[in-house]
Amino acid sequence: MLYPLKLQPVYIDTVWGGDRLAQIRNAPQSHGTSWNISAHPHADNVVINGPLQGKKLSELLDEYPEEMLGGKKKSQMLRLSILDSRESLSIQVHPDDAYAHAHENDEGKTEAWYILEAEPGANLIAGTTLKDIEEMKRVIREDRLEEYIIRHPMEAGDFICINAGTLHAMGAGMLTLEVSQNSDVTYRFYDFHRKDAQGKERKLHLEKSYDVVNCAADCAKTSHPFTQAKVNQPVKILDQREFTIEILDLDGSYMLQPEGTTFYCLTNVAGDCGILCGGEQMSLTYTENILIPAKCPQVQIQGKGRVIISYVK
């Protein structure tokens, strides 16, 4: 019988990464991105608890597809990561499934961001005021893109979904949970003329960006302060084909009953939480994730804080 799985994070250094997550986790190697739940070849997490310890997540999806995924395809496995942005990321765009399948041998990437921590004045880029590709190309030639981007002020508890095709960039000064499709395809569109240690600007992917960008893509953030009104009752904040996301504000316990049709990803985004399953107690610390297989016994989520529940319906 399968059980809740803890996975070893994969840390990836980035030019924009900070040390906030490193301090939280006492993980000196963390400077940028922590891939926490992933079966992607770029970062395939390894189980660190129970009888399946040492197994890669991708191996489990192959060996126990029905038990792990509940009828979902391996390609529908979600990817959860934490972004620790000391500086802004590049302005980038991701393709949809059709383009990624045809050109990258990968999945498309729709992603959603939940802000765990934000410095005063923090913001992110999502969308532009440009009307079409030709206008976009002209603006790039004139080096005026920053005049047309849409910035969204962000605070802790804010949430935004970035659909494939949307120009976007996570801004500086934030710690962010990213929930996305199982993809590693990113087209860098603009990088603020940032230079590396050798004095060179990073490579851009303009032609592919032009292929996939949706100039009319519109994003709107939603804010989710903690309230007593919905304690111990999940609140759905996103529900679409790629994934569903719920916020669970805890003050006591909530019983999650997998029905064998999908998996669940749990992320502690505030407070002190844990889970109980089959008589086994397991911690779920701040920024940590636990993967609940589709054919797992019921899981009691306990504590006082906030848990994000992500799944594919």
PDB file of N, CA, C and O in Angstrom, residues 30-62:
ATOM      1  N   SER A  30      21.141  26.329  -1.361  1.00  0.00           N
ATOM      2  CA  SER A  30      19.954  26.876  -2.016  1.00  0.00           C
ATOM      3  C   SER A  30      20.150  28.348  -2.355  1.00  0.00           C
ATOM      4  O   SER A  30      20.271  29.189  -1.464  1.00  0.00           O
ATOM      5  N   HIS A  31      20.189  28.648  -3.654  1.00  0.00           N
ATOM      6  CA  HIS A  31      20.302  30.031  -4.121  1.00  0.00           C
ATOM      7  C   HIS A  31      19.492  30.184  -5.404  1.00  0.00           C
ATOM      8  O   HIS A  31      20.049  30.299  -6.490  1.00  0.00           O
ATOM      9  N   GLY A  32      18.187  30.161  -5.270  1.00  0.00           N
ATOM     10  CA  GLY A  32      17.356  30.349  -6.455  1.00  0.00           C
ATOM     11  C   GLY A  32      16.115  29.502  -6.439  1.00  0.00           C
ATOM     12  O   GLY A  32      15.080  29.914  -5.942  1.00  0.00           O
ATOM     13  N   THR A  33      16.216  28.290  -6.957  1.00  0.00           N
ATOM     14  CA  THR A  33      15.044  27.440  -7.118  1.00  0.00           C
ATOM     15  C   THR A  33      15.229  26.123  -6.376  1.00  0.00           C
ATOM     16  O   THR A  33      16.286  25.501  -6.447  1.00  0.00           O
ATOM     17  N   SER A  34      14.170  25.716  -5.695  1.00  0.00           N
ATOM     18  CA  SER A  34      14.117  24.387  -5.086  1.00  0.00           C
ATOM     19  C   SER A  34      12.987  23.620  -5.742  1.00  0.00           C
ATOM     20  O   SER A  34      11.822  23.972  -5.588  1.00  0.00           O
ATOM     21  N   TRP A  35      13.331  22.594  -6.504  1.00  0.00           N
ATOM     22  CA  TRP A  35      12.305  21.729  -7.100  1.00  0.00           C
ATOM     23  C   TRP A  35      11.916  20.706  -6.047  1.00  0.00           C
ATOM     24  O   TRP A  35      12.720  19.851  -5.661  1.00  0.00           O
ATOM     25  N   ASN A  36      10.687  20.777  -5.560  1.00  0.00           N
ATOM     26  CA  ASN A  36      10.264  19.976  -4.417  1.00  0.00           C
ATOM     27  C   ASN A  36       9.473  18.734  -4.794  1.00  0.00           C
ATOM     28  O   ASN A  36       9.557  17.712  -4.117  1.00  0.00           O
ATOM     29  N   ILE A  37       8.646  18.842  -5.831  1.00  0.00           N
ATOM     30  CA  ILE A  37       7.930  17.676  -6.362  1.00  0.00           C
ATOM     31  C   ILE A  37       8.098  17.732  -7.867  1.00  0.00           C
ATOM     32  O   ILE A  37       7.594  18.636  -8.530  1.00  0.00           O
ATOM     33  N   SER A  38       8.821  16.773  -8.406  1.00  0.00           N
ATOM     34  CA  SER A  38       9.074  16.762  -9.840  1.00  0.00           C
ATOM     35  C   SER A  38       9.474  15.369 -10.292  1.00  0.00           C
ATOM     36  O   SER A  38      10.283  14.711  -9.652  1.00  0.00           O
ATOM     37  N   ALA A  39       8.888  14.960 -11.422  1.00  0.00           N
ATOM     38  CA  ALA A  39       9.308  13.721 -12.080  1.00  0.00           C
ATOM     39  C   ALA A  39       9.931  14.041 -13.432  1.00  0.00           C
ATOM     40  O   ALA A  39      10.056  13.176 -14.296  1.00  0.00           O
ATOM     41  N   HIS A  40      10.319  15.297 -13.621  1.00  0.00           N
ATOM     42  CA  HIS A  40      10.909  15.729 -14.881  1.00  0.00           C
ATOM     43  C   HIS A  40      12.381  15.308 -14.940  1.00  0.00           C
ATOM     44  O   HIS A  40      13.075  15.336 -13.913  1.00  0.00           O
ATOM     45  N   PRO A  41      12.895  14.941 -16.116  1.00  0.00           N
ATOM     46  CA  PRO A  41      14.302  14.531 -16.203  1.00  0.00           C
ATOM     47  C   PRO A  41      15.276  15.602 -15.707  1.00  0.00           C
ATOM     48  O   PRO A  41      16.362  15.273 -15.228  1.00  0.00           O
ATOM     49  N   HIS A  42      14.895  16.874 -15.806  1.00  0.00           N
ATOM     50  CA  HIS A  42      15.783  17.949 -15.367  1.00  0.00           C
ATOM     51  C   HIS A  42      16.012  17.908 -13.855  1.00  0.00           C
ATOM     52  O   HIS A  42      17.089  18.297 -13.381  1.00  0.00           O
ATOM     53  N   ALA A  43      15.017  17.473 -13.122  1.00  0.00           N
ATOM     54  CA  ALA A  43      15.135  17.390 -11.662  1.00  0.00           C
ATOM     55  C   ALA A  43      14.123  16.366 -11.174  1.00  0.00           C
ATOM     56  O   ALA A  43      12.947  16.675 -10.992  1.00  0.00           O
ATOM     57  N   ASP A  44      14.585  15.146 -10.962  1.00  0.00           N
ATOM     58  CA  ASP A  44      13.726  14.010 -10.604  1.00  0.00           C
ATOM     59  C   ASP A  44      13.910  13.727  -9.118  1.00  0.00           C
ATOM     60  O   ASP A  44      14.930  13.198  -8.690  1.00  0.00           O
ATOM     61  N   ASN A  45      12.926  14.116  -8.307  1.00  0.00           N
ATOM     62  CA  ASN A  45      13.067  13.999  -6.857  1.00  0.00           C
ATOM     63  C   ASN A  45      13.123  12.549  -6.397  1.00  0.00           C
ATOM     64  O   ASN A  45      12.503  11.664  -6.997  1.00  0.00           O
ATOM     65  N   VAL A  46      13.834  12.336  -5.293  1.00  0.00           N
ATOM     66  CA  VAL A  46      14.025  11.013  -4.715  1.00  0.00           C
ATOM     67  C   VAL A  46      13.269  10.931  -3.383  1.00  0.00           C
ATOM     68  O   VAL A  46      13.300  11.869  -2.582  1.00  0.00           O
ATOM     69  N   VAL A  47      12.591   9.802  -3.153  1.00  0.00           N
ATOM     70  CA  VAL A  47      11.843   9.584  -1.915  1.00  0.00           C
ATOM     71  C   VAL A  47      12.818   9.450  -0.744  1.00  0.00           C
ATOM     72  O   VAL A  47      13.843   8.765  -0.847  1.00  0.00           O
ATOM     73  N   ILE A  48      12.484  10.102   0.385  1.00  0.00           N
ATOM     74  CA  ILE A  48      13.387  10.056   1.552  1.00  0.00           C
ATOM     75  C   ILE A  48      12.704   9.458   2.785  1.00  0.00           C
ATOM     76  O   ILE A  48      13.258   9.532   3.880  1.00  0.00           O
ATOM     77  N   ASN A  49      11.521   8.853   2.615  1.00  0.00           N
ATOM     78  CA  ASN A  49      10.869   8.226   3.778  1.00  0.00           C
ATOM     79  C   ASN A  49      10.254   6.890   3.396  1.00  0.00           C
ATOM     80  O   ASN A  49       9.871   6.665   2.245  1.00  0.00           O
ATOM     81  N   GLY A  50      10.152   5.999   4.371  1.00  0.00           N
ATOM     82  CA  GLY A  50       9.418   4.746   4.202  1.00  0.00           C
ATOM     83  C   GLY A  50      10.089   3.713   3.317  1.00  0.00           C
ATOM     84  O   GLY A  50      11.241   3.859   2.910  1.00  0.00           O
ATOM     85  N   PRO A  51       9.360   2.636   3.003  1.00  0.00           N
ATOM     86  CA  PRO A  51       9.919   1.519   2.236  1.00  0.00           C
ATOM     87  C   PRO A  51      10.409   1.899   0.841  1.00  0.00           C
ATOM     88  O   PRO A  51      11.242   1.197   0.270  1.00  0.00           O
ATOM     89  N   LEU A  52       9.876   2.977   0.269  1.00  0.00           N
ATOM     90  CA  LEU A  52      10.263   3.378  -1.087  1.00  0.00           C
ATOM     91  C   LEU A  52      11.436   4.354  -1.089  1.00  0.00           C
ATOM     92  O   LEU A  52      11.772   4.909  -2.142  1.00  0.00           O
ATOM     93  N   GLN A  53      12.053   4.548   0.055  1.00  0.00           N
ATOM     94  CA  GLN A  53      13.181   5.465   0.164  1.00  0.00           C
ATOM     95  C   GLN A  53      14.255   5.130  -0.867  1.00  0.00           C
ATOM     96  O   GLN A  53      14.619   3.962  -1.059  1.00  0.00           O
ATOM     97  N   GLY A  54      14.760   6.156  -1.546  1.00  0.00           N
ATOM     98  CA  GLY A  54      15.785   5.969  -2.575  1.00  0.00           C
ATOM     99  C   GLY A  54      15.248   5.867  -3.980  1.00  0.00           C
ATOM    100  O   GLY A  54      16.008   5.960  -4.948  1.00  0.00           O
ATOM    101  N   LYS A  55      13.942   5.672  -4.118  1.00  0.00           N
ATOM    102  CA  LYS A  55      13.318   5.590  -5.438  1.00  0.00           C
ATOM    103  C   LYS A  55      13.110   6.991  -6.011  1.00  0.00           C
ATOM    104  O   LYS A  55      12.700   7.916  -5.298  1.00  0.00           O
ATOM    105  N   LYS A  56      13.331   7.140  -7.298  1.00  0.00           N
ATOM    106  CA  LYS A  56      13.001   8.389  -7.975  1.00  0.00           C
ATOM    107  C   LYS A  56      11.494   8.447  -8.218  1.00  0.00           C
ATOM    108  O   LYS A  56      10.845   7.414  -8.427  1.00  0.00           O
ATOM    109  N   LEU A  57      10.952   9.662  -8.202  1.00  0.00           N
ATOM    110  CA  LEU A  57       9.520   9.817  -8.424  1.00  0.00           C
ATOM    111  C   LEU A  57       9.119   9.280  -9.792  1.00  0.00           C
ATOM    112  O   LEU A  57       8.079   8.615  -9.921  1.00  0.00           O
ATOM    113  N   SER A  58       9.907   9.516 -10.810  1.00  0.00           N
ATOM    114  CA  SER A  58       9.563   9.022 -12.149  1.00  0.00           C
ATOM    115  C   SER A  58       9.486   7.497 -12.177  1.00  0.00           C
ATOM    116  O   SER A  58       8.652   6.925 -12.886  1.00  0.00           O
ATOM    117  N   GLU A  59      10.339   6.839 -11.392  1.00  0.00           N
ATOM    118  CA  GLU A  59      10.306   5.379 -11.329  1.00  0.00           C
ATOM    119  C   GLU A  59       9.004   4.891 -10.712  1.00  0.00           C
ATOM    120  O   GLU A  59       8.409   3.906 -11.185  1.00  0.00           O
ATOM    121  N   LEU A  60       8.544   5.576  -9.678  1.00  0.00           N
ATOM    122  CA  LEU A  60       7.285   5.186  -9.040  1.00  0.00           C
ATOM    123  C   LEU A  60       6.101   5.373  -9.992  1.00  0.00           C
ATOM    124  O   LEU A  60       5.176   4.561  -9.998  1.00  0.00           O
ATOM    125  N   LEU A  61       6.133   6.436 -10.782  1.00  0.00           N
ATOM    126  CA  LEU A  61       5.044   6.662 -11.732  1.00  0.00           C
ATOM    127  C   LEU A  61       5.010   5.573 -12.794  1.00  0.00           C
ATOM    128  O   LEU A  61       3.932   5.217 -13.293  1.00  0.00           O
ATOM    129  N   ASP A  62       6.175   5.029 -13.126  1.00  0.00           N
ATOM    130  CA  ASP A  62       6.233   3.935 -14.105  1.00  0.00           C
ATOM    131  C   ASP A  62       5.838   2.594 -13.479  1.00  0.00           C
ATOM    132  O   ASP A  62       5.158   1.776 -14.110  1.00  0.00           O
TER     133      ASP A  62
END
